[in-house]
């Protein structure tokens, strides 16, 4: 059996940075994180053993406490609540997400904003709060017509388009083409804010899944970027999305001679190595 492991598998910079800094804090004291630090159960469980507590909203945090902000970021009003209640914020939001927040705050003064991404994802929920009132969150292509109508009715002549850092590159490009075609007479700026790590992983999986017989995508079930890698792979060859090696069907894998492996941006190196070792034993 030939095993091909993607060169870009595993932690991206934003996740590695958040996990590293959280571990540094936990060396000295327990800590409260607002939402899951990263979307990987194995990583979270290790941090919990060191004293990390996860809460879903700031109301659950006592006044005058310290909190950690997850890699996906939070809404603008949460920062304001923390300041009012004298809560110290250790902000481990991915720098690329923070950069999008700044873009949204800058552009909402003179532009209508289209924010493209998964509506329920914490990154989108956080970013939307920086976009002002004149905006639409767009997840599916079918929503574009209504968003364009909303923009036209707003009386604002400038449109600014941004995206979730982990959104599908293929979908974003299709949406961008549609918007450009429909709004030729308007001032439209399309800023592809999908991060390089996401884009390059998607490109790698696209190529790999066309050259192997079976793809294994490793990462949390609630990880948006991991799910998108799986969606790309499954179009080209039989594929599976697993969280750990225990999710593998060995009998199924034995049918194939060339296996490709990739992993999401929140997947630790150990999880990838464990899958590789299991395959090598077959």
PDB file of C-alpha atoms in Angstrom:
ATOM      1  CA  UNK A   1       0.000   0.000   0.000  1.00  0.00           C
ATOM      2  CA  UNK A   2       1.262   3.445  -0.960  1.00  0.00           C
ATOM      3  CA  UNK A   3       0.485   6.266   1.493  1.00  0.00           C
ATOM      4  CA  UNK A   4       0.579   9.902   0.365  1.00  0.00           C
ATOM      5  CA  UNK A   5       0.386  12.561   3.101  1.00  0.00           C
ATOM      6  CA  UNK A   6      -0.416  16.151   2.159  1.00  0.00           C
ATOM      7  CA  UNK A   7       2.452  18.528   2.849  1.00  0.00           C
ATOM      8  CA  UNK A   8       0.049  21.142   4.208  1.00  0.00           C
ATOM      9  CA  UNK A   9      -1.785  18.893   6.682  1.00  0.00           C
ATOM     10  CA  UNK A  10      -2.179  19.945  10.305  1.00  0.00           C
ATOM     11  CA  UNK A  11      -2.108  23.160  12.323  1.00  0.00           C
ATOM     12  CA  UNK A  12      -2.215  26.452  10.452  1.00  0.00           C
ATOM     13  CA  UNK A  13      -0.466  29.492  11.948  1.00  0.00           C
ATOM     14  CA  UNK A  14      -3.594  30.859  13.642  1.00  0.00           C
ATOM     15  CA  UNK A  15      -4.396  27.590  15.401  1.00  0.00           C
ATOM     16  CA  UNK A  16      -0.785  26.879  16.363  1.00  0.00           C
ATOM     17  CA  UNK A  17      -0.498  30.376  17.815  1.00  0.00           C
ATOM     18  CA  UNK A  18      -3.718  30.056  19.855  1.00  0.00           C
ATOM     19  CA  UNK A  19      -2.830  26.609  21.235  1.00  0.00           C
ATOM     20  CA  UNK A  20       0.734  27.668  22.088  1.00  0.00           C
ATOM     21  CA  UNK A  21      -0.397  30.796  23.958  1.00  0.00           C
ATOM     22  CA  UNK A  22      -3.155  28.936  25.796  1.00  0.00           C
ATOM     23  CA  UNK A  23      -0.633  26.359  26.969  1.00  0.00           C
ATOM     24  CA  UNK A  24       1.638  29.148  28.224  1.00  0.00           C
ATOM     25  CA  UNK A  25      -1.171  30.598  30.327  1.00  0.00           C
ATOM     26  CA  UNK A  26      -2.154  27.172  31.661  1.00  0.00           C
ATOM     27  CA  UNK A  27       1.375  26.601  32.950  1.00  0.00           C
ATOM     28  CA  UNK A  28       0.670  29.189  35.650  1.00  0.00           C
ATOM     29  CA  UNK A  29      -3.085  29.099  36.258  1.00  0.00           C
ATOM     30  CA  UNK A  30      -6.460  27.844  35.108  1.00  0.00           C
ATOM     31  CA  UNK A  31      -8.176  29.781  32.343  1.00  0.00           C
ATOM     32  CA  UNK A  32     -11.616  30.392  30.860  1.00  0.00           C
ATOM     33  CA  UNK A  33     -12.034  30.312  27.080  1.00  0.00           C
ATOM     34  CA  UNK A  34     -14.976  31.969  25.366  1.00  0.00           C
ATOM     35  CA  UNK A  35     -16.099  29.246  22.959  1.00  0.00           C
ATOM     36  CA  UNK A  36     -13.923  26.344  21.802  1.00  0.00           C
ATOM     37  CA  UNK A  37     -10.362  27.579  21.354  1.00  0.00           C
ATOM     38  CA  UNK A  38     -10.091  25.552  18.134  1.00  0.00           C
ATOM     39  CA  UNK A  39     -12.408  23.079  16.424  1.00  0.00           C
ATOM     40  CA  UNK A  40     -10.736  19.845  17.462  1.00  0.00           C
ATOM     41  CA  UNK A  41     -11.965  17.704  20.339  1.00  0.00           C
ATOM     42  CA  UNK A  42      -8.607  16.043  21.005  1.00  0.00           C
ATOM     43  CA  UNK A  43      -6.827  19.393  21.323  1.00  0.00           C
ATOM     44  CA  UNK A  44      -9.530  20.750  23.638  1.00  0.00           C
ATOM     45  CA  UNK A  45      -9.452  17.671  25.872  1.00  0.00           C
ATOM     46  CA  UNK A  46      -5.685  18.039  26.382  1.00  0.00           C
ATOM     47  CA  UNK A  47      -6.112  21.693  27.319  1.00  0.00           C
ATOM     48  CA  UNK A  48      -8.992  20.873  29.675  1.00  0.00           C
ATOM     49  CA  UNK A  49      -6.750  18.464  31.556  1.00  0.00           C
ATOM     50  CA  UNK A  50      -4.370  21.383  32.133  1.00  0.00           C
ATOM     51  CA  UNK A  51      -7.143  23.560  33.527  1.00  0.00           C
ATOM     52  CA  UNK A  52      -8.919  25.160  30.570  1.00  0.00           C
ATOM     53  CA  UNK A  53     -12.632  25.770  31.039  1.00  0.00           C
ATOM     54  CA  UNK A  54     -14.841  26.564  28.053  1.00  0.00           C
ATOM     55  CA  UNK A  55     -17.962  28.728  28.322  1.00  0.00           C
ATOM     56  CA  UNK A  56     -20.268  29.724  25.464  1.00  0.00           C
ATOM     57  CA  UNK A  57     -21.017  33.326  26.417  1.00  0.00           C
ATOM     58  CA  UNK A  58     -19.456  36.096  28.454  1.00  0.00           C
ATOM     59  CA  UNK A  59     -22.403  36.178  30.869  1.00  0.00           C
ATOM     60  CA  UNK A  60     -20.993  32.945  32.318  1.00  0.00           C
ATOM     61  CA  UNK A  61     -17.712  34.709  33.193  1.00  0.00           C
ATOM     62  CA  UNK A  62     -17.510  36.446  36.612  1.00  0.00           C
ATOM     63  CA  UNK A  63     -16.455  40.106  36.755  1.00  0.00           C
ATOM     64  CA  UNK A  64     -12.744  40.922  37.106  1.00  0.00           C
ATOM     65  CA  UNK A  65     -11.679  37.594  35.564  1.00  0.00           C
ATOM     66  CA  UNK A  66      -9.274  36.719  32.747  1.00  0.00           C
ATOM     67  CA  UNK A  67     -10.602  35.140  29.564  1.00  0.00           C
ATOM     68  CA  UNK A  68      -9.105  33.667  26.407  1.00  0.00           C
ATOM     69  CA  UNK A  69     -10.597  34.560  23.038  1.00  0.00           C
ATOM     70  CA  UNK A  70     -10.700  31.625  20.618  1.00  0.00           C
ATOM     71  CA  UNK A  71      -8.909  31.527  17.262  1.00  0.00           C
ATOM     72  CA  UNK A  72     -12.170  32.190  15.373  1.00  0.00           C
ATOM     73  CA  UNK A  73     -12.742  35.494  17.157  1.00  0.00           C
ATOM     74  CA  UNK A  74     -15.766  37.053  18.868  1.00  0.00           C
ATOM     75  CA  UNK A  75     -18.359  39.747  18.233  1.00  0.00           C
ATOM     76  CA  UNK A  76     -17.537  43.425  18.743  1.00  0.00           C
ATOM     77  CA  UNK A  77     -20.057  43.787  21.563  1.00  0.00           C
ATOM     78  CA  UNK A  78     -18.324  41.045  23.580  1.00  0.00           C
ATOM     79  CA  UNK A  79     -15.157  43.140  23.731  1.00  0.00           C
ATOM     80  CA  UNK A  80     -17.299  46.039  24.960  1.00  0.00           C
ATOM     81  CA  UNK A  81     -18.970  43.897  27.649  1.00  0.00           C
ATOM     82  CA  UNK A  82     -15.582  42.638  28.841  1.00  0.00           C
ATOM     83  CA  UNK A  83     -14.300  46.202  29.208  1.00  0.00           C
ATOM     84  CA  UNK A  84     -17.365  47.306  31.201  1.00  0.00           C
ATOM     85  CA  UNK A  85     -17.032  44.349  33.570  1.00  0.00           C
ATOM     86  CA  UNK A  86     -13.259  44.689  34.025  1.00  0.00           C
ATOM     87  CA  UNK A  87     -12.639  41.323  32.385  1.00  0.00           C
ATOM     88  CA  UNK A  88      -9.078  40.963  31.092  1.00  0.00           C
ATOM     89  CA  UNK A  89      -9.001  39.695  27.511  1.00  0.00           C
ATOM     90  CA  UNK A  90      -6.226  37.436  26.213  1.00  0.00           C
ATOM     91  CA  UNK A  91      -7.055  37.710  22.516  1.00  0.00           C
ATOM     92  CA  UNK A  92      -5.838  34.683  20.549  1.00  0.00           C
ATOM     93  CA  UNK A  93      -8.001  35.402  17.509  1.00  0.00           C
ATOM     94  CA  UNK A  94      -6.195  34.437  14.302  1.00  0.00           C
ATOM     95  CA  UNK A  95      -4.411  37.569  12.986  1.00  0.00           C
ATOM     96  CA  UNK A  96      -6.005  37.040   9.579  1.00  0.00           C
ATOM     97  CA  UNK A  97      -9.478  37.098  11.140  1.00  0.00           C
ATOM     98  CA  UNK A  98      -8.601  40.264  13.067  1.00  0.00           C
ATOM     99  CA  UNK A  99      -7.469  41.835   9.793  1.00  0.00           C
ATOM    100  CA  UNK A 100     -10.902  41.135   8.284  1.00  0.00           C
ATOM    101  CA  UNK A 101     -12.565  42.755  11.312  1.00  0.00           C
ATOM    102  CA  UNK A 102     -10.530  45.915  10.630  1.00  0.00           C
ATOM    103  CA  UNK A 103     -11.465  45.860   6.944  1.00  0.00           C
ATOM    104  CA  UNK A 104     -15.161  45.492   7.825  1.00  0.00           C
ATOM    105  CA  UNK A 105     -15.020  48.401  10.289  1.00  0.00           C
ATOM    106  CA  UNK A 106     -13.268  50.574   7.743  1.00  0.00           C
ATOM    107  CA  UNK A 107     -15.554  49.764   4.839  1.00  0.00           C
ATOM    108  CA  UNK A 108     -18.921  49.906   6.622  1.00  0.00           C
ATOM    109  CA  UNK A 109     -18.670  53.692   6.747  1.00  0.00           C
ATOM    110  CA  UNK A 110     -19.005  54.102   2.977  1.00  0.00           C
ATOM    111  CA  UNK A 111     -19.923  50.674   1.606  1.00  0.00           C
ATOM    112  CA  UNK A 112     -22.582  47.996   1.674  1.00  0.00           C
ATOM    113  CA  UNK A 113     -20.900  44.737   2.692  1.00  0.00           C
ATOM    114  CA  UNK A 114     -21.448  41.188   1.477  1.00  0.00           C
ATOM    115  CA  UNK A 115     -19.932  38.740   3.966  1.00  0.00           C
ATOM    116  CA  UNK A 116     -19.643  35.289   2.398  1.00  0.00           C
ATOM    117  CA  UNK A 117     -19.420  32.272   4.693  1.00  0.00           C
ATOM    118  CA  UNK A 118     -21.181  29.738   6.906  1.00  0.00           C
ATOM    119  CA  UNK A 119     -23.820  31.686   8.824  1.00  0.00           C
ATOM    120  CA  UNK A 120     -23.548  29.623  12.016  1.00  0.00           C
ATOM    121  CA  UNK A 121     -19.745  29.569  12.121  1.00  0.00           C
ATOM    122  CA  UNK A 122     -18.269  31.583  15.030  1.00  0.00           C
ATOM    123  CA  UNK A 123     -15.911  33.454  12.696  1.00  0.00           C
ATOM    124  CA  UNK A 124     -18.821  34.739  10.605  1.00  0.00           C
ATOM    125  CA  UNK A 125     -20.871  35.634  13.685  1.00  0.00           C
ATOM    126  CA  UNK A 126     -17.930  37.647  15.003  1.00  0.00           C
ATOM    127  CA  UNK A 127     -17.052  39.319  11.701  1.00  0.00           C
ATOM    128  CA  UNK A 128     -20.685  40.263  10.985  1.00  0.00           C
ATOM    129  CA  UNK A 129     -20.715  42.440  14.109  1.00  0.00           C
ATOM    130  CA  UNK A 130     -18.003  44.643  12.580  1.00  0.00           C
ATOM    131  CA  UNK A 131     -19.857  45.114   9.284  1.00  0.00           C
ATOM    132  CA  UNK A 132     -22.465  47.633  10.438  1.00  0.00           C
ATOM    133  CA  UNK A 133     -26.150  47.653   9.500  1.00  0.00           C
ATOM    134  CA  UNK A 134     -25.769  47.750   5.722  1.00  0.00           C
ATOM    135  CA  UNK A 135     -24.702  44.185   5.077  1.00  0.00           C
ATOM    136  CA  UNK A 136     -25.775  40.670   4.143  1.00  0.00           C
ATOM    137  CA  UNK A 137     -24.287  37.331   5.143  1.00  0.00           C
ATOM    138  CA  UNK A 138     -24.374  34.958   2.169  1.00  0.00           C
ATOM    139  CA  UNK A 139     -23.851  31.226   2.501  1.00  0.00           C
ATOM    140  CA  UNK A 140     -25.553  29.747  -0.564  1.00  0.00           C
ATOM    141  CA  UNK A 141     -25.525  31.029  -4.138  1.00  0.00           C
ATOM    142  CA  UNK A 142     -29.333  31.102  -4.121  1.00  0.00           C
ATOM    143  CA  UNK A 143     -29.144  33.935  -1.568  1.00  0.00           C
ATOM    144  CA  UNK A 144     -27.228  36.260  -3.874  1.00  0.00           C
ATOM    145  CA  UNK A 145     -30.217  37.645  -5.786  1.00  0.00           C
ATOM    146  CA  UNK A 146     -31.907  38.835  -2.584  1.00  0.00           C
ATOM    147  CA  UNK A 147     -28.642  40.277  -1.256  1.00  0.00           C
ATOM    148  CA  UNK A 148     -28.106  42.179  -4.507  1.00  0.00           C
ATOM    149  CA  UNK A 149     -31.658  43.504  -4.304  1.00  0.00           C
ATOM    150  CA  UNK A 150     -31.028  44.650  -0.716  1.00  0.00           C
ATOM    151  CA  UNK A 151     -27.869  46.432  -1.838  1.00  0.00           C
ATOM    152  CA  UNK A 152     -29.663  48.245  -4.659  1.00  0.00           C
ATOM    153  CA  UNK A 153     -32.480  49.351  -2.344  1.00  0.00           C
ATOM    154  CA  UNK A 154     -30.004  50.700   0.215  1.00  0.00           C
ATOM    155  CA  UNK A 155     -29.088  53.667  -1.965  1.00  0.00           C
ATOM    156  CA  UNK A 156     -25.386  52.993  -1.381  1.00  0.00           C
ATOM    157  CA  UNK A 157     -23.378  52.875  -4.601  1.00  0.00           C
ATOM    158  CA  UNK A 158     -20.322  51.050  -3.283  1.00  0.00           C
ATOM    159  CA  UNK A 159     -20.269  47.306  -2.528  1.00  0.00           C
ATOM    160  CA  UNK A 160     -17.449  45.572  -0.667  1.00  0.00           C
ATOM    161  CA  UNK A 161     -17.245  41.756  -0.620  1.00  0.00           C
ATOM    162  CA  UNK A 162     -15.292  39.737   1.958  1.00  0.00           C
ATOM    163  CA  UNK A 163     -15.264  36.067   2.983  1.00  0.00           C
ATOM    164  CA  UNK A 164     -14.746  33.704   5.892  1.00  0.00           C
ATOM    165  CA  UNK A 165     -11.076  32.687   6.005  1.00  0.00           C
ATOM    166  CA  UNK A 166     -11.986  28.992   5.667  1.00  0.00           C
ATOM    167  CA  UNK A 167     -14.689  29.252   2.986  1.00  0.00           C
ATOM    168  CA  UNK A 168     -14.651  27.157  -0.193  1.00  0.00           C
ATOM    169  CA  UNK A 169     -12.429  28.790  -2.808  1.00  0.00           C
ATOM    170  CA  UNK A 170     -14.478  27.274  -5.614  1.00  0.00           C
ATOM    171  CA  UNK A 171     -17.736  28.665  -4.219  1.00  0.00           C
ATOM    172  CA  UNK A 172     -16.263  32.084  -3.491  1.00  0.00           C
ATOM    173  CA  UNK A 173     -14.983  32.466  -7.037  1.00  0.00           C
ATOM    174  CA  UNK A 174     -18.385  31.459  -8.437  1.00  0.00           C
ATOM    175  CA  UNK A 175     -20.161  33.956  -6.162  1.00  0.00           C
ATOM    176  CA  UNK A 176     -17.683  36.700  -7.077  1.00  0.00           C
ATOM    177  CA  UNK A 177     -18.253  36.153 -10.801  1.00  0.00           C
ATOM    178  CA  UNK A 178     -22.021  36.262 -10.293  1.00  0.00           C
ATOM    179  CA  UNK A 179     -21.838  39.505  -8.282  1.00  0.00           C
ATOM    180  CA  UNK A 180     -19.526  41.172 -10.799  1.00  0.00           C
ATOM    181  CA  UNK A 181     -21.795  40.212 -13.679  1.00  0.00           C
ATOM    182  CA  UNK A 182     -24.970  41.457 -11.958  1.00  0.00           C
ATOM    183  CA  UNK A 183     -23.523  44.749 -10.710  1.00  0.00           C
ATOM    184  CA  UNK A 184     -21.425  46.015 -13.616  1.00  0.00           C
ATOM    185  CA  UNK A 185     -22.731  49.570 -13.218  1.00  0.00           C
ATOM    186  CA  UNK A 186     -21.789  49.795  -9.521  1.00  0.00           C
ATOM    187  CA  UNK A 187     -18.536  50.354  -7.646  1.00  0.00           C
ATOM    188  CA  UNK A 188     -17.778  46.792  -6.528  1.00  0.00           C
ATOM    189  CA  UNK A 189     -14.648  45.647  -4.687  1.00  0.00           C
ATOM    190  CA  UNK A 190     -14.198  41.916  -4.168  1.00  0.00           C
ATOM    191  CA  UNK A 191     -11.580  41.118  -1.538  1.00  0.00           C
ATOM    192  CA  UNK A 192     -10.817  37.405  -1.380  1.00  0.00           C
ATOM    193  CA  UNK A 193     -10.056  37.112   2.342  1.00  0.00           C
ATOM    194  CA  UNK A 194      -9.855  33.313   2.312  1.00  0.00           C
ATOM    195  CA  UNK A 195      -6.482  32.680   3.942  1.00  0.00           C
ATOM    196  CA  UNK A 196      -3.584  31.165   1.992  1.00  0.00           C
ATOM    197  CA  UNK A 197      -3.516  28.136   4.270  1.00  0.00           C
ATOM    198  CA  UNK A 198      -7.115  27.299   3.362  1.00  0.00           C
ATOM    199  CA  UNK A 199      -6.636  27.981  -0.335  1.00  0.00           C
ATOM    200  CA  UNK A 200      -3.439  25.938  -0.645  1.00  0.00           C
ATOM    201  CA  UNK A 201      -4.893  22.974   1.292  1.00  0.00           C
ATOM    202  CA  UNK A 202      -7.933  22.933  -0.939  1.00  0.00           C
ATOM    203  CA  UNK A 203      -5.753  23.028  -4.042  1.00  0.00           C
ATOM    204  CA  UNK A 204      -3.564  20.230  -2.677  1.00  0.00           C
ATOM    205  CA  UNK A 205      -6.538  17.986  -1.875  1.00  0.00           C
ATOM    206  CA  UNK A 206      -8.047  18.684  -5.297  1.00  0.00           C
ATOM    207  CA  UNK A 207      -4.873  17.440  -6.989  1.00  0.00           C
ATOM    208  CA  UNK A 208      -4.188  14.572  -4.588  1.00  0.00           C
ATOM    209  CA  UNK A 209      -7.708  13.147  -4.737  1.00  0.00           C
ATOM    210  CA  UNK A 210      -7.334  12.780  -8.512  1.00  0.00           C
ATOM    211  CA  UNK A 211      -4.162  10.686  -8.203  1.00  0.00           C
ATOM    212  CA  UNK A 212      -5.043   8.305  -5.317  1.00  0.00           C
ATOM    213  CA  UNK A 213      -7.714   5.622  -4.947  1.00  0.00           C
ATOM    214  CA  UNK A 214      -9.002   6.658  -1.516  1.00  0.00           C
ATOM    215  CA  UNK A 215      -8.762   9.836   0.603  1.00  0.00           C
ATOM    216  CA  UNK A 216      -8.715  10.148   4.380  1.00  0.00           C
ATOM    217  CA  UNK A 217      -9.469  13.642   5.718  1.00  0.00           C
ATOM    218  CA  UNK A 218      -8.662  14.076   9.416  1.00  0.00           C
ATOM    219  CA  UNK A 219     -10.214  16.746  11.612  1.00  0.00           C
ATOM    220  CA  UNK A 220     -13.017  17.752  13.945  1.00  0.00           C
ATOM    221  CA  UNK A 221     -16.580  17.131  12.784  1.00  0.00           C
ATOM    222  CA  UNK A 222     -17.359  20.775  13.582  1.00  0.00           C
ATOM    223  CA  UNK A 223     -14.326  22.067  11.660  1.00  0.00           C
ATOM    224  CA  UNK A 224     -15.504  24.047   8.626  1.00  0.00           C
ATOM    225  CA  UNK A 225     -12.186  23.918   6.792  1.00  0.00           C
ATOM    226  CA  UNK A 226     -11.900  20.138   7.305  1.00  0.00           C
ATOM    227  CA  UNK A 227     -15.417  19.568   5.967  1.00  0.00           C
ATOM    228  CA  UNK A 228     -14.572  21.550   2.856  1.00  0.00           C
ATOM    229  CA  UNK A 229     -11.493  19.398   2.235  1.00  0.00           C
ATOM    230  CA  UNK A 230     -13.714  16.333   2.454  1.00  0.00           C
ATOM    231  CA  UNK A 231     -16.247  17.876   0.053  1.00  0.00           C
ATOM    232  CA  UNK A 232     -13.459  18.418  -2.481  1.00  0.00           C
ATOM    233  CA  UNK A 233     -12.008  14.915  -2.091  1.00  0.00           C
ATOM    234  CA  UNK A 234     -15.298  13.019  -2.305  1.00  0.00           C
ATOM    235  CA  UNK A 235     -15.977  14.505  -5.741  1.00  0.00           C
ATOM    236  CA  UNK A 236     -12.865  12.814  -7.130  1.00  0.00           C
ATOM    237  CA  UNK A 237     -12.514   9.506  -5.290  1.00  0.00           C
ATOM    238  CA  UNK A 238     -13.980   7.459  -2.392  1.00  0.00           C
ATOM    239  CA  UNK A 239     -13.232   9.446   0.779  1.00  0.00           C
ATOM    240  CA  UNK A 240     -13.867   9.538   4.519  1.00  0.00           C
ATOM    241  CA  UNK A 241     -13.813  12.328   7.126  1.00  0.00           C
ATOM    242  CA  UNK A 242     -12.524  11.029  10.467  1.00  0.00           C
ATOM    243  CA  UNK A 243     -11.608  12.602  13.795  1.00  0.00           C
ATOM    244  CA  UNK A 244      -9.167   9.901  14.942  1.00  0.00           C
ATOM    245  CA  UNK A 245      -7.698   6.612  13.740  1.00  0.00           C
ATOM    246  CA  UNK A 246     -10.482   4.783  15.618  1.00  0.00           C
ATOM    247  CA  UNK A 247     -12.963   5.990  12.997  1.00  0.00           C
ATOM    248  CA  UNK A 248     -11.208   4.081  10.201  1.00  0.00           C
ATOM    249  CA  UNK A 249     -12.764   1.025   8.559  1.00  0.00           C
ATOM    250  CA  UNK A 250      -9.749  -1.220   8.024  1.00  0.00           C
ATOM    251  CA  UNK A 251     -11.576  -3.683   5.776  1.00  0.00           C
ATOM    252  CA  UNK A 252     -12.665  -0.852   3.512  1.00  0.00           C
ATOM    253  CA  UNK A 253      -9.147   0.549   3.306  1.00  0.00           C
ATOM    254  CA  UNK A 254      -7.692  -2.845   2.324  1.00  0.00           C
ATOM    255  CA  UNK A 255      -9.516  -2.559  -0.998  1.00  0.00           C
ATOM    256  CA  UNK A 256      -7.193   0.218  -2.130  1.00  0.00           C
ATOM    257  CA  UNK A 257      -3.528   0.344  -3.049  1.00  0.00           C
ATOM    258  CA  UNK A 258      -2.918   4.097  -2.950  1.00  0.00           C
ATOM    259  CA  UNK A 259      -4.237   6.156  -0.030  1.00  0.00           C
ATOM    260  CA  UNK A 260      -4.131   9.938   0.295  1.00  0.00           C
ATOM    261  CA  UNK A 261      -4.195  11.708   3.664  1.00  0.00           C
ATOM    262  CA  UNK A 262      -4.936  15.340   4.439  1.00  0.00           C
ATOM    263  CA  UNK A 263      -6.040  17.160   7.571  1.00  0.00           C
ATOM    264  CA  UNK A 264      -7.770  20.343   8.655  1.00  0.00           C
ATOM    265  CA  UNK A 265      -6.095  23.407  10.109  1.00  0.00           C
ATOM    266  CA  UNK A 266      -7.039  22.423  13.690  1.00  0.00           C
ATOM    267  CA  UNK A 267      -5.789  18.840  13.465  1.00  0.00           C
ATOM    268  CA  UNK A 268      -2.733  18.063  15.643  1.00  0.00           C
ATOM    269  CA  UNK A 269       0.297  16.358  14.141  1.00  0.00           C
ATOM    270  CA  UNK A 270      -0.177  13.343  16.446  1.00  0.00           C
ATOM    271  CA  UNK A 271      -3.586  12.547  14.940  1.00  0.00           C
ATOM    272  CA  UNK A 272      -2.067  12.419  11.457  1.00  0.00           C
ATOM    273  CA  UNK A 273       0.878  10.297  12.598  1.00  0.00           C
ATOM    274  CA  UNK A 274      -1.445   7.802  14.324  1.00  0.00           C
ATOM    275  CA  UNK A 275      -3.411   7.280  11.100  1.00  0.00           C
ATOM    276  CA  UNK A 276      -0.223   6.828   9.069  1.00  0.00           C
ATOM    277  CA  UNK A 277       1.141   4.279  11.579  1.00  0.00           C
ATOM    278  CA  UNK A 278      -2.114   2.309  11.460  1.00  0.00           C
ATOM    279  CA  UNK A 279      -2.039   2.174   7.667  1.00  0.00           C
ATOM    280  CA  UNK A 280       1.597   1.107   7.657  1.00  0.00           C
ATOM    281  CA  UNK A 281       0.677  -1.867   9.827  1.00  0.00           C
ATOM    282  CA  UNK A 282      -1.934  -3.129   7.344  1.00  0.00           C
TER     283      UNK A 282
END
